[in-house]
Coordinates of C-alpha atoms in Angstrom, one line a residue:
M1 CA 53.4 85.7 97.9
G2 CA 50.1 84.0 98.6
T3 CA 48.4 82.4 101.5
P4 CA 48.7 78.7 102.7
L5 CA 46.0 76.5 101.3
S6 CA 44.4 73.9 103.5
E7 CA 42.8 70.7 102.3
N8 CA 39.3 72.1 103.2
S9 CA 39.7 75.5 101.8
A10 CA 38.3 75.7 98.2
Q11 CA 41.2 77.6 96.6
W12 CA 39.6 77.2 93.2
D13 CA 36.5 79.0 94.5
R14 CA 38.4 81.9 96.1
S15 CA 40.9 82.4 93.3
P16 CA 39.9 84.8 90.5
G17 CA 41.7 82.6 88.0
P18 CA 41.0 79.0 86.9
P19 CA 41.8 76.1 89.2
L20 CA 45.2 74.7 89.2
P21 CA 45.6 71.4 87.3
L22 CA 44.8 68.2 89.1
R23 CA 48.1 66.3 89.4
G24 CA 48.7 62.6 89.9
R25 CA 45.1 61.5 89.9
E26 CA 44.7 60.0 86.4
D27 CA 42.9 56.9 87.6
E28 CA 40.5 58.9 89.8
T29 CA 39.9 61.3 87.0
R30 CA 38.8 58.4 84.7
K31 CA 36.3 57.4 87.3
L32 CA 35.0 60.9 87.5
E33 CA 34.6 60.9 83.7
R34 CA 32.9 57.5 83.9
L35 CA 30.4 58.9 86.4
V36 CA 29.6 61.9 84.2
L37 CA 29.3 59.9 81.0
G38 CA 27.2 57.3 82.7
V39 CA 24.7 60.0 83.9
Q40 CA 24.6 61.6 80.5
T41 CA 23.2 58.4 79.1
G42 CA 20.3 58.7 81.5
Q43 CA 21.5 56.4 84.3
A44 CA 21.9 57.5 87.9
R45 CA 25.4 56.7 89.3
L46 CA 27.3 57.1 92.6
L47 CA 31.0 57.7 93.2
V48 CA 32.3 57.4 96.8
V49 CA 35.8 58.6 97.8
S50 CA 36.9 57.4 101.2
S51 CA 40.3 58.8 102.0
P52 CA 42.1 60.5 104.9
A53 CA 42.2 64.2 105.3
G54 CA 44.9 65.9 103.3
T55 CA 45.0 63.4 100.4
G56 CA 43.1 65.6 98.0
V57 CA 39.4 64.6 98.3
T58 CA 38.1 68.2 98.2
R59 CA 40.2 69.0 95.2
L60 CA 38.8 65.8 93.5
V61 CA 35.2 67.0 94.2
A62 CA 36.0 70.3 92.5
E63 CA 37.4 68.5 89.5
G64 CA 34.2 66.4 89.2
A65 CA 32.1 69.5 89.4
S66 CA 34.2 71.1 86.7
L67 CA 33.9 68.1 84.4
A68 CA 30.2 68.0 84.9
T69 CA 29.7 71.7 84.3
L70 CA 31.6 71.4 81.0
R71 CA 29.2 68.8 79.9
G72 CA 26.1 70.9 80.7
F73 CA 25.3 69.5 84.2
S74 CA 23.8 71.5 87.0
V75 CA 25.8 71.1 90.2
L76 CA 24.2 71.0 93.6
D77 CA 26.5 71.2 96.6
L78 CA 25.3 69.5 99.8
S79 CA 28.5 69.8 101.7
P80 CA 28.3 70.7 105.4
G81 CA 27.1 74.3 105.8
A82 CA 25.6 74.3 102.3
F83 CA 22.4 72.3 103.1
P84 CA 19.8 74.8 104.4
A85 CA 17.0 72.4 105.3
R86 CA 15.2 73.1 108.6
E87 CA 12.1 71.6 110.1
P88 CA 9.6 74.3 111.2
G89 CA 10.3 75.4 114.7
T90 CA 13.9 74.0 114.7
G91 CA 17.1 75.8 113.9
H92 CA 19.4 73.0 112.8
P93 CA 19.3 70.1 110.4
H94 CA 20.5 67.8 113.2
V95 CA 17.0 67.8 114.6
A96 CA 15.1 67.9 111.3
G97 CA 13.2 64.8 110.4
V98 CA 14.5 62.6 107.5
S99 CA 11.2 62.8 105.6
A100 CA 11.1 66.6 105.9
L101 CA 14.7 66.9 104.7
A102 CA 14.1 64.6 101.8
A103 CA 11.0 66.6 100.9
Q104 CA 13.1 69.7 100.7
L105 CA 16.0 68.1 98.8
E106 CA 14.1 66.2 96.1
P107 CA 12.4 69.3 94.6
R108 CA 15.7 71.1 94.4
V109 CA 17.2 68.2 92.4
V110 CA 14.1 67.8 90.2
Q111 CA 14.1 71.5 89.4
R112 CA 17.6 71.3 88.1
L113 CA 16.7 68.2 86.1
R114 CA 14.5 70.4 83.9
Q115 CA 17.7 71.9 82.4
G116 CA 19.6 68.7 82.0
P117 CA 21.6 66.1 84.1
V118 CA 22.5 66.9 87.6
L119 CA 25.6 66.2 89.8
V120 CA 25.0 66.3 93.5
T121 CA 28.2 66.7 95.6
L122 CA 28.6 66.0 99.3
D123 CA 32.1 66.5 100.6
D124 CA 33.1 65.4 104.1
A125 CA 30.0 63.2 104.6
H126 CA 31.5 62.2 108.0
R127 CA 30.7 65.7 109.2
T128 CA 27.2 65.7 107.8
P129 CA 24.2 65.2 110.2
T130 CA 22.9 61.7 110.1
S131 CA 19.4 62.9 109.2
V132 CA 20.9 64.5 106.1
L133 CA 22.7 61.4 105.0
A134 CA 19.5 59.4 105.5
A135 CA 17.6 62.0 103.4
V136 CA 20.1 61.8 100.6
S137 CA 19.8 58.0 100.6
T138 CA 16.0 58.4 100.3
V139 CA 16.1 60.9 97.5
M140 CA 18.7 58.8 95.6
A141 CA 16.4 55.8 95.7
E142 CA 13.5 58.0 94.5
L143 CA 15.4 59.4 91.5
R144 CA 17.4 56.2 90.6
E145 CA 15.8 56.2 87.1
L146 CA 16.8 59.8 86.3
P147 CA 20.2 61.3 85.2
V148 CA 21.5 62.3 88.6
G149 CA 25.1 61.7 89.6
W150 CA 26.2 61.6 93.2
L151 CA 29.8 62.3 94.3
I152 CA 30.3 61.8 98.0
T153 CA 33.5 61.9 100.1
L154 CA 34.3 61.0 103.7
H155 CA 37.3 60.4 105.9
G156 CA 36.6 56.9 107.3
D157 CA 33.7 57.5 109.7
Q158 CA 32.2 54.1 110.4
F159 CA 28.5 55.2 110.5
A160 CA 28.8 57.3 107.3
N161 CA 30.7 54.5 105.7
A162 CA 27.8 52.1 106.5
V163 CA 25.2 54.5 105.1
L164 CA 27.2 54.9 101.9
Q165 CA 27.5 51.1 101.6
D166 CA 23.7 51.0 101.6
M167 CA 23.5 53.7 99.0
A168 CA 25.8 51.7 96.8
T169 CA 23.1 49.1 96.5
V170 CA 20.6 51.6 95.2
V171 CA 22.4 52.8 92.1
P172 CA 25.6 51.7 90.2
C173 CA 28.6 52.7 92.3
D174 CA 32.4 53.2 92.0
W175 CA 34.4 53.3 95.1
I176 CA 37.8 55.0 95.6
E177 CA 39.5 53.9 98.8
P178 CA 41.9 55.6 99.6
L179 CA 43.5 58.1 97.3
A180 CA 47.0 56.9 96.5
P181 CA 50.1 58.9 97.6
L182 CA 51.4 61.3 95.0
S183 CA 54.3 60.2 92.8
D184 CA 57.4 62.3 92.9
D185 CA 56.7 63.6 89.4
A186 CA 53.1 64.6 90.4
A187 CA 54.4 66.4 93.5
L188 CA 56.9 68.4 91.5
L189 CA 54.3 69.3 88.9
M190 CA 52.0 70.4 91.7
A191 CA 54.8 72.5 93.2
A192 CA 55.5 74.0 89.8
D193 CA 51.8 75.0 89.5
L194 CA 51.9 76.7 92.9
L195 CA 55.3 78.4 92.3
G196 CA 54.6 79.4 88.7
A197 CA 58.0 78.0 87.8
A198 CA 59.9 74.8 87.6
P199 CA 61.5 73.9 91.0
D200 CA 65.3 73.5 90.8
P201 CA 66.9 70.5 92.5
D202 CA 67.1 72.2 95.9
V203 CA 63.5 73.3 96.0
A204 CA 62.5 69.9 94.6
S205 CA 64.3 68.2 97.5
F206 CA 62.0 70.2 100.0
V207 CA 58.9 69.2 98.0
G208 CA 60.0 65.6 98.0
S209 CA 60.6 65.8 101.7
A210 CA 57.1 67.1 102.5
G211 CA 55.2 63.8 102.3
A212 CA 53.2 62.4 99.4
T213 CA 49.9 64.2 99.9
P214 CA 48.6 67.3 98.2
S215 CA 48.2 69.1 101.5
A216 CA 51.8 68.4 102.5
V217 CA 53.2 69.6 99.2
T218 CA 51.0 72.7 99.3
G219 CA 52.0 73.4 102.9
V220 CA 55.7 73.2 102.2
V221 CA 55.6 75.3 99.1
M222 CA 53.4 78.0 100.7
E223 CA 55.7 78.1 103.7
L224 CA 58.7 78.6 101.5
L225 CA 57.0 81.4 99.7
A226 CA 55.6 83.0 102.9
E227 CA 59.1 83.1 104.4
N228 CA 60.7 84.4 101.2
H229 CA 62.9 81.4 100.8
V230 CA 62.2 81.0 97.1
Q231 CA 62.8 83.3 94.1
V232 CA 62.0 82.8 90.4
V233 CA 64.9 83.3 88.0
A234 CA 64.5 82.6 84.3
D235 CA 61.4 80.5 85.0
V236 CA 63.1 78.4 87.6
A237 CA 62.3 78.5 91.3
R238 CA 65.5 78.6 93.3
L239 CA 66.3 79.1 97.0
T240 CA 66.9 82.8 97.8
A241 CA 69.9 82.0 100.0
G242 CA 71.7 80.0 97.3
P243 CA 72.3 76.3 96.7
L244 CA 72.1 73.9 99.5
R245 CA 75.2 72.1 100.6
C246 CA 75.0 68.4 99.9
G247 CA 76.9 65.2 100.3
T248 CA 80.2 65.6 102.1
A249 CA 79.7 69.3 102.5
A250 CA 76.5 68.8 104.4
A251 CA 78.0 65.9 106.4
V252 CA 80.9 67.9 107.7
S253 CA 78.9 71.0 108.6
P254 CA 78.9 71.8 112.3
Q255 CA 75.3 73.0 112.0
P256 CA 73.6 70.5 109.7
A257 CA 70.2 72.1 109.8
E258 CA 71.2 75.8 109.5
Q259 CA 70.4 76.1 105.8
L260 CA 66.9 74.6 106.3
P261 CA 63.9 77.0 106.7
A262 CA 62.6 77.2 110.2
S263 CA 59.1 76.1 109.0
F264 CA 60.6 73.0 107.5
R265 CA 62.5 72.2 110.6
R266 CA 59.3 72.6 112.6
R267 CA 57.4 70.4 110.2
I268 CA 60.0 67.5 110.5
A269 CA 60.1 68.0 114.2
G270 CA 56.3 67.6 114.4
R271 CA 56.5 64.4 112.3
L272 CA 59.3 63.1 114.5
A273 CA 57.4 63.8 117.7
V274 CA 54.5 61.5 116.8
L275 CA 56.8 58.5 116.6
S276 CA 57.4 56.2 119.5
P277 CA 60.5 57.1 121.7
E278 CA 62.3 54.0 120.3
A279 CA 61.8 55.1 116.7
Q280 CA 62.9 58.7 117.5
D281 CA 66.1 57.4 119.2
V282 CA 66.8 55.0 116.2
L283 CA 66.4 57.8 113.7
Q284 CA 68.6 60.3 115.5
V285 CA 71.5 57.8 116.0
A286 CA 71.0 56.7 112.4
A287 CA 71.3 60.4 111.2
V288 CA 74.7 60.7 112.9
L289 CA 75.9 57.6 110.9
G290 CA 75.0 59.5 107.7
N291 CA 72.4 60.0 105.1
G292 CA 72.7 56.2 104.4
F293 CA 73.5 53.6 106.9
A294 CA 73.9 49.8 107.3
P295 CA 71.5 48.2 109.9
D296 CA 74.5 46.3 111.4
D297 CA 76.2 49.7 112.1
L298 CA 73.1 51.0 113.7
A299 CA 72.7 47.9 115.8
E300 CA 76.3 48.2 117.0
M301 CA 75.9 51.9 117.9
L302 CA 72.8 51.1 119.9
G303 CA 74.1 48.0 121.5
K304 CA 71.1 46.0 120.3
S305 CA 70.5 43.1 117.9
A306 CA 69.2 43.8 114.4
A307 CA 66.0 42.0 115.3
V308 CA 65.2 44.4 118.1
L309 CA 65.4 47.3 115.6
L310 CA 62.9 45.8 113.3
R311 CA 59.8 47.5 114.9
P312 CA 61.2 51.1 115.2
L313 CA 62.7 50.8 111.7
R314 CA 59.4 49.6 110.3
E315 CA 57.7 52.6 112.0
A316 CA 60.3 55.0 110.5
L317 CA 59.7 53.5 107.1
A318 CA 55.9 53.8 107.4
A319 CA 56.3 57.5 108.5
G320 CA 58.3 58.3 105.4
F321 CA 61.6 59.1 107.1
L322 CA 63.5 56.2 105.6
A323 CA 63.6 54.1 102.4
A324 CA 65.4 50.8 101.8
D325 CA 68.2 50.9 99.2
G326 CA 69.9 47.6 98.7
A327 CA 71.9 46.6 101.8
E328 CA 71.4 50.0 103.4
F329 CA 68.6 52.3 104.7
V330 CA 68.7 55.9 103.4
F331 CA 66.8 58.9 104.6
H332 CA 63.9 59.8 102.3
R333 CA 65.5 63.1 101.2
E334 CA 68.7 64.9 102.3
P335 CA 66.7 67.8 103.9
V336 CA 64.9 65.2 106.1
W337 CA 68.2 63.7 107.1
R338 CA 69.7 67.1 108.0
A339 CA 66.6 68.1 109.9
V340 CA 66.7 64.9 112.0
L341 CA 70.5 65.3 112.5
G342 CA 70.0 68.9 113.6
S343 CA 67.5 67.7 116.2
V344 CA 70.2 65.9 118.1
P345 CA 71.7 68.2 120.8
A346 CA 75.2 69.4 119.8
P347 CA 77.0 67.7 122.7
M348 CA 75.3 64.4 122.0
R349 CA 76.1 64.7 118.3
S350 CA 79.8 65.1 119.1
A351 CA 79.7 62.1 121.5
L352 CA 77.9 60.0 118.9
H353 CA 80.4 61.0 116.2
R354 CA 83.2 59.9 118.6
Q355 CA 81.5 56.6 119.1
V356 CA 81.2 56.1 115.3
V357 CA 85.0 56.8 114.9
A358 CA 85.8 54.2 117.6
M359 CA 83.6 51.7 115.9
L360 CA 85.2 52.3 112.5
L361 CA 88.8 52.3 113.8
G362 CA 88.1 48.9 115.5
R363 CA 87.5 47.2 112.1
E364 CA 90.1 45.4 110.1
R365 CA 89.3 47.3 106.8
Q366 CA 89.1 51.0 107.5
D367 CA 87.4 53.6 105.4
V368 CA 89.6 56.6 105.8
V369 CA 87.2 59.0 104.2
R370 CA 84.3 57.9 106.3
I371 CA 86.4 58.1 109.5
A372 CA 87.5 61.6 108.6
V373 CA 84.0 62.9 108.1
H374 CA 83.2 61.9 111.7
L375 CA 86.6 63.1 113.0
V376 CA 86.0 66.7 112.0
H377 CA 83.0 66.8 114.5
C378 CA 84.7 65.2 117.5
A379 CA 88.5 65.3 117.4
R380 CA 90.1 67.5 120.0
T381 CA 92.1 70.5 118.7
G382 CA 95.7 69.6 118.2
D383 CA 95.1 65.9 117.6
A384 CA 97.9 65.4 115.0
R385 CA 96.7 61.9 114.1
A386 CA 93.2 63.1 113.5
V387 CA 94.4 66.0 111.3
A388 CA 96.6 63.7 109.3
T389 CA 93.7 61.4 108.7
V390 CA 91.5 64.2 107.5
D391 CA 94.3 65.4 105.2
E392 CA 94.8 61.9 103.8
A393 CA 91.1 61.5 103.2
A394 CA 90.9 64.9 101.4
R395 CA 93.8 64.0 99.2
I396 CA 92.1 60.7 98.3
L397 CA 89.0 62.6 97.3
L398 CA 90.8 65.4 95.4
P399 CA 91.2 63.7 92.0
S400 CA 87.6 62.4 91.7
S401 CA 85.6 64.8 93.9
P402 CA 87.3 68.1 94.6
E403 CA 84.1 69.6 96.0
A404 CA 84.1 66.9 98.7
A405 CA 87.8 67.3 99.2
A406 CA 87.4 71.1 99.7
A407 CA 84.6 70.6 102.2
L408 CA 86.4 68.0 104.2
A409 CA 89.8 69.8 104.3
T410 CA 88.4 73.2 105.2
S411 CA 86.2 71.7 107.9
G412 CA 89.3 69.8 109.2
L413 CA 91.0 73.1 109.9
R414 CA 88.5 73.5 112.8
I415 CA 90.5 70.8 114.7
T416 CA 93.9 72.3 114.1
E417 CA 96.0 74.8 116.0
P418 CA 97.8 77.8 114.4
G419 CA 101.4 77.0 113.5
E420 CA 101.2 73.2 113.7
P421 CA 102.6 71.4 110.7
G422 CA 99.4 69.4 110.2
R423 CA 97.4 72.6 109.8
R424 CA 99.7 73.9 107.0
A425 CA 99.6 70.6 105.1
L426 CA 95.8 70.5 105.4
G427 CA 95.6 74.1 104.2
V428 CA 97.6 73.3 101.1
T429 CA 95.2 70.4 100.3
A430 CA 92.2 72.7 100.9
A431 CA 93.6 75.4 98.6
A432 CA 94.3 72.9 95.8
A433 CA 90.7 71.6 96.1
L434 CA 89.2 75.0 96.2
V435 CA 91.0 76.0 93.0
R436 CA 89.8 72.8 91.3
T437 CA 86.2 73.6 92.1
G438 CA 86.6 77.1 90.7
R439 CA 86.4 78.9 94.1
L440 CA 89.4 81.0 93.4
S441 CA 88.7 83.8 95.9
E442 CA 88.2 81.4 98.7
A443 CA 91.5 79.7 97.8
V444 CA 93.2 83.1 97.9
E445 CA 91.8 84.0 101.3
L446 CA 92.8 80.6 102.7
A447 CA 96.4 81.2 101.4
R448 CA 96.4 84.5 103.2
E449 CA 95.5 82.9 106.5
F450 CA 98.8 81.1 106.7
P451 CA 101.8 83.0 108.1
Q452 CA 105.2 82.4 106.5
P453 CA 106.7 79.5 108.5
G454 CA 110.3 79.8 109.5
D455 CA 111.2 76.3 108.3
P456 CA 112.5 76.7 104.7
G457 CA 111.8 73.1 104.1
H458 CA 108.1 73.3 104.6
V459 CA 106.1 72.9 101.5
L460 CA 104.2 76.2 101.7
R461 CA 107.5 78.0 102.2
T462 CA 109.1 76.1 99.3
W463 CA 106.3 76.9 96.9
Q464 CA 106.3 80.6 98.0
A465 CA 110.0 80.7 97.5
N466 CA 109.8 79.1 94.1
A467 CA 107.4 81.8 93.1
Q468 CA 109.6 84.5 94.5
I469 CA 113.1 83.1 93.6
P470 CA 113.9 85.6 91.0
C471 CA 112.4 88.8 92.1
G472 CA 115.4 90.4 93.7
D473 CA 113.2 92.9 95.5
A474 CA 110.9 92.9 98.6
H475 CA 107.6 93.3 96.9
E476 CA 104.9 90.8 97.9
L477 CA 103.5 88.6 95.2
S478 CA 99.8 88.2 94.9
P479 CA 98.2 85.1 96.4
E480 CA 96.8 84.2 93.0
L481 CA 100.3 84.0 91.5
V482 CA 101.5 82.0 94.5
L483 CA 98.7 79.5 93.9
L484 CA 99.3 79.4 90.1
T485 CA 103.0 78.6 90.7
T486 CA 102.2 76.1 93.4
L487 CA 99.8 74.2 91.3
S488 CA 101.9 74.3 88.1
L489 CA 104.7 72.5 90.1
H490 CA 102.4 69.8 91.5
D491 CA 99.1 69.6 89.6
L492 CA 99.1 71.0 86.1
D493 CA 95.4 70.1 85.6
A494 CA 94.4 72.2 88.6
A495 CA 96.8 75.0 87.5
A496 CA 95.2 75.1 84.1
C497 CA 91.8 75.2 85.5
M498 CA 92.8 78.2 87.7
A499 CA 94.6 79.9 84.7
D500 CA 91.5 79.6 82.6
Q501 CA 89.4 81.2 85.3
V502 CA 91.9 84.1 85.5
L503 CA 91.9 84.6 81.8
E504 CA 88.1 84.7 81.7
R505 CA 88.2 87.7 83.9
W506 CA 91.3 89.3 82.3
E507 CA 90.5 92.9 83.4
H508 CA 90.3 92.0 87.1
H509 CA 93.9 90.8 87.5
S510 CA 97.4 92.3 87.5
S511 CA 99.9 91.8 84.8
D512 CA 102.0 89.4 86.8
V513 CA 99.0 87.2 87.5
L514 CA 98.0 87.3 83.8
E515 CA 101.6 86.5 82.8
G516 CA 101.6 83.4 85.1
A517 CA 98.1 82.3 83.8
L518 CA 99.2 82.5 80.2
T519 CA 102.4 80.6 80.9
V520 CA 100.5 77.9 82.6
R521 CA 98.0 77.8 79.8
A522 CA 100.9 77.5 77.3
M523 CA 102.3 74.4 79.1
A524 CA 98.9 72.8 79.5
S525 CA 98.1 73.3 75.8
W526 CA 101.4 71.7 74.9
R527 CA 100.6 68.7 77.0
E528 CA 97.1 68.5 75.4
G529 CA 98.7 68.4 71.9
R530 CA 97.3 71.9 70.9
L531 CA 100.7 73.2 69.7
D532 CA 99.6 76.4 68.0
S533 CA 97.6 77.4 71.1
A534 CA 100.7 76.7 73.2
V535 CA 102.8 79.0 71.1
D536 CA 100.1 81.7 71.1
A537 CA 99.8 81.6 74.9
A538 CA 103.5 81.8 75.4
R539 CA 103.7 84.8 73.1
A540 CA 100.8 86.5 74.9
A541 CA 102.6 85.9 78.2
V542 CA 105.7 87.7 76.9
L543 CA 103.6 90.7 75.7
V544 CA 101.7 91.0 79.0
R545 CA 104.9 91.0 80.9
G546 CA 106.2 94.1 79.1
E547 CA 109.5 95.4 80.5
P548 CA 110.3 93.0 83.3
A549 CA 111.7 94.1 86.6
G550 CA 113.0 90.6 87.2
I551 CA 112.7 87.0 86.1
G552 CA 109.9 84.7 87.4
Q553 CA 110.2 81.0 88.1
G554 CA 107.9 80.6 85.1
D555 CA 109.4 83.3 82.9
P556 CA 107.4 83.2 79.7
L557 CA 110.5 83.7 77.5
W558 CA 111.8 80.4 78.9
T559 CA 108.6 78.7 78.1
K560 CA 108.4 80.2 74.6
A561 CA 111.9 79.1 73.8
W562 CA 111.4 75.6 75.1
I563 CA 108.2 75.1 73.0
L564 CA 109.7 76.6 69.9
T565 CA 112.8 74.3 70.3
R566 CA 110.7 71.2 70.4
L567 CA 108.7 72.4 67.4
G568 CA 112.0 72.7 65.4
R569 CA 111.5 76.4 65.0
L570 CA 115.1 77.0 66.1
D571 CA 115.6 80.5 64.8
E572 CA 112.6 81.8 66.7
A573 CA 113.6 79.9 69.8
L574 CA 117.1 81.5 69.6
D575 CA 115.6 85.0 69.4
A576 CA 113.6 84.3 72.5
V577 CA 116.6 83.0 74.4
D578 CA 118.7 86.0 73.4
Q579 CA 116.0 88.2 74.9
A580 CA 116.0 86.1 78.0
C581 CA 119.8 86.4 78.3
V582 CA 119.6 90.1 78.2
T583 CA 117.0 90.1 81.1
A584 CA 119.1 87.6 83.0
Q585 CA 122.2 89.7 82.8
A586 CA 120.3 92.8 83.9
H587 CA 118.1 91.3 86.7
G588 CA 118.9 87.7 87.3
T589 CA 120.5 86.4 90.5
G590 CA 122.1 83.1 91.3
V591 CA 121.0 80.0 89.5
T592 CA 118.3 81.8 87.5
S593 CA 120.8 83.7 85.5
S594 CA 122.1 80.4 84.0
V595 CA 118.7 79.1 82.8
P596 CA 118.5 81.0 79.5
F597 CA 122.1 80.2 78.7
T598 CA 121.3 76.5 79.2
L599 CA 118.3 76.8 76.9
R600 CA 120.6 78.5 74.3
A601 CA 123.0 75.6 74.5
A602 CA 120.2 73.2 73.8
I603 CA 119.1 75.1 70.7
L604 CA 122.6 75.3 69.3
L605 CA 123.0 71.6 69.9
A606 CA 119.8 71.0 68.0
R607 CA 121.1 73.1 65.1
G608 CA 124.4 71.2 65.1
T609 CA 126.5 74.3 65.7

């Protein structure tokens, strides 16, 4: 998978291939080009890069050397460990005299000048012996009329900085101080170079959470690769374990950090540990409030004034944990929020969620969804009021965000007890949401979890009975058919969605499920105004049924007759009803036997006979 790259490891030297592109350094690259072009005209020039470790100074030096080489320069490296000068009788340049070092350095530069212009690079000047820096300054002055470029970097050492300030008076000089943080686009491009594929949104969220320096981006990507958390599929880098939960699904998870790689959790924990205790407390309480939070809510939770929070919030902003978004603060990326939230001990998380619920319930205008998200973490099992609130919130979310509704409802089942009415109601909501999101198998499994309640008035029992009304035998209907029937009675859009999923995998389902799916599709197509499609689906449902052993609540012959009647195709409708009457006489029981005869009466009335 590769080995992690450090800021001071010259990956472009060790790699057998060409160096990776330099990303996000357009302004700096222009200054490198200006240095090289200026020297080509016969003028000595100096470029100094003063920037903290990890910001990409070493990579910038390599880019300068590459640009110079392409234009016919000789490159002389004077970085620590590359300068061999020694005074006779000594073993280290620290004790070598400045004049002796200069006497050794100058001929090396002059010799290269015979072949053309020269670029002298000195990376990490703050780690260079003072005598070497002085010798470089001396040689620079001696050769100031010759085509020699000097590219020198340092990480803020005061003495080295002073020496370089003096050098800047000897030859024309550009100064870069410091290297700017990488933009989001540059960080993603850099990650794509390292991965050999474009990051998908989940991988991109980890890259964006790393910090805006090349070393941080490289570190996160290499850790993901080393731990086999990333795989490339169709030129896209994706998480091996599958998509991350996000939004409400992440907020209701009992283990918010469980999907995050261990190396990423350690990285965020390390960044958190260097903050002041006040800033750590503020961030952890804020994380319980959510990925985004209002400063007034945070102040109320902590029992402090907003003014007192100014310093720790400023510290968290400067450290890259938070960003300001209108009236709220938000965590820089969702993985950062989840890592910080996961760092709160579980008992304290539950207590803090309980405190949030109390705060929100004490307000005149209550946000039911927000309250429910916190309730699933702290309500005690059997709390009927809490379960009802979660169910209400999930039903509010269902039309616009079934994914969030499914996450909330299924998480709410953790605070319910088997057999209680609230659990069954919440299970119905969860099943409907799962079907709407296309998670059919999960909806079926959830339906199987609920025992048949003894109360015939209960909604689950009613829906099951509606599906089984006509069977006249003891065979158990499949959960898929139960869900189709349930949804067709209460939510035709969701039923149509499930029916289409069934029909896409025709060969994996039994004939009764296919019959139900086609019947639902017929009614949905009719409502959508696709009349021919409605007739075709109803006919297909009759064919799939074959020889019936009974009549279903959604008997396709009834549906076919109903549609044909409204289309004015009365002869065809009457044929369908006559078939249904034969089936009703042979297998029908109770009220279902009268349904086809009622339909027949409506057709005869339409014919005027």
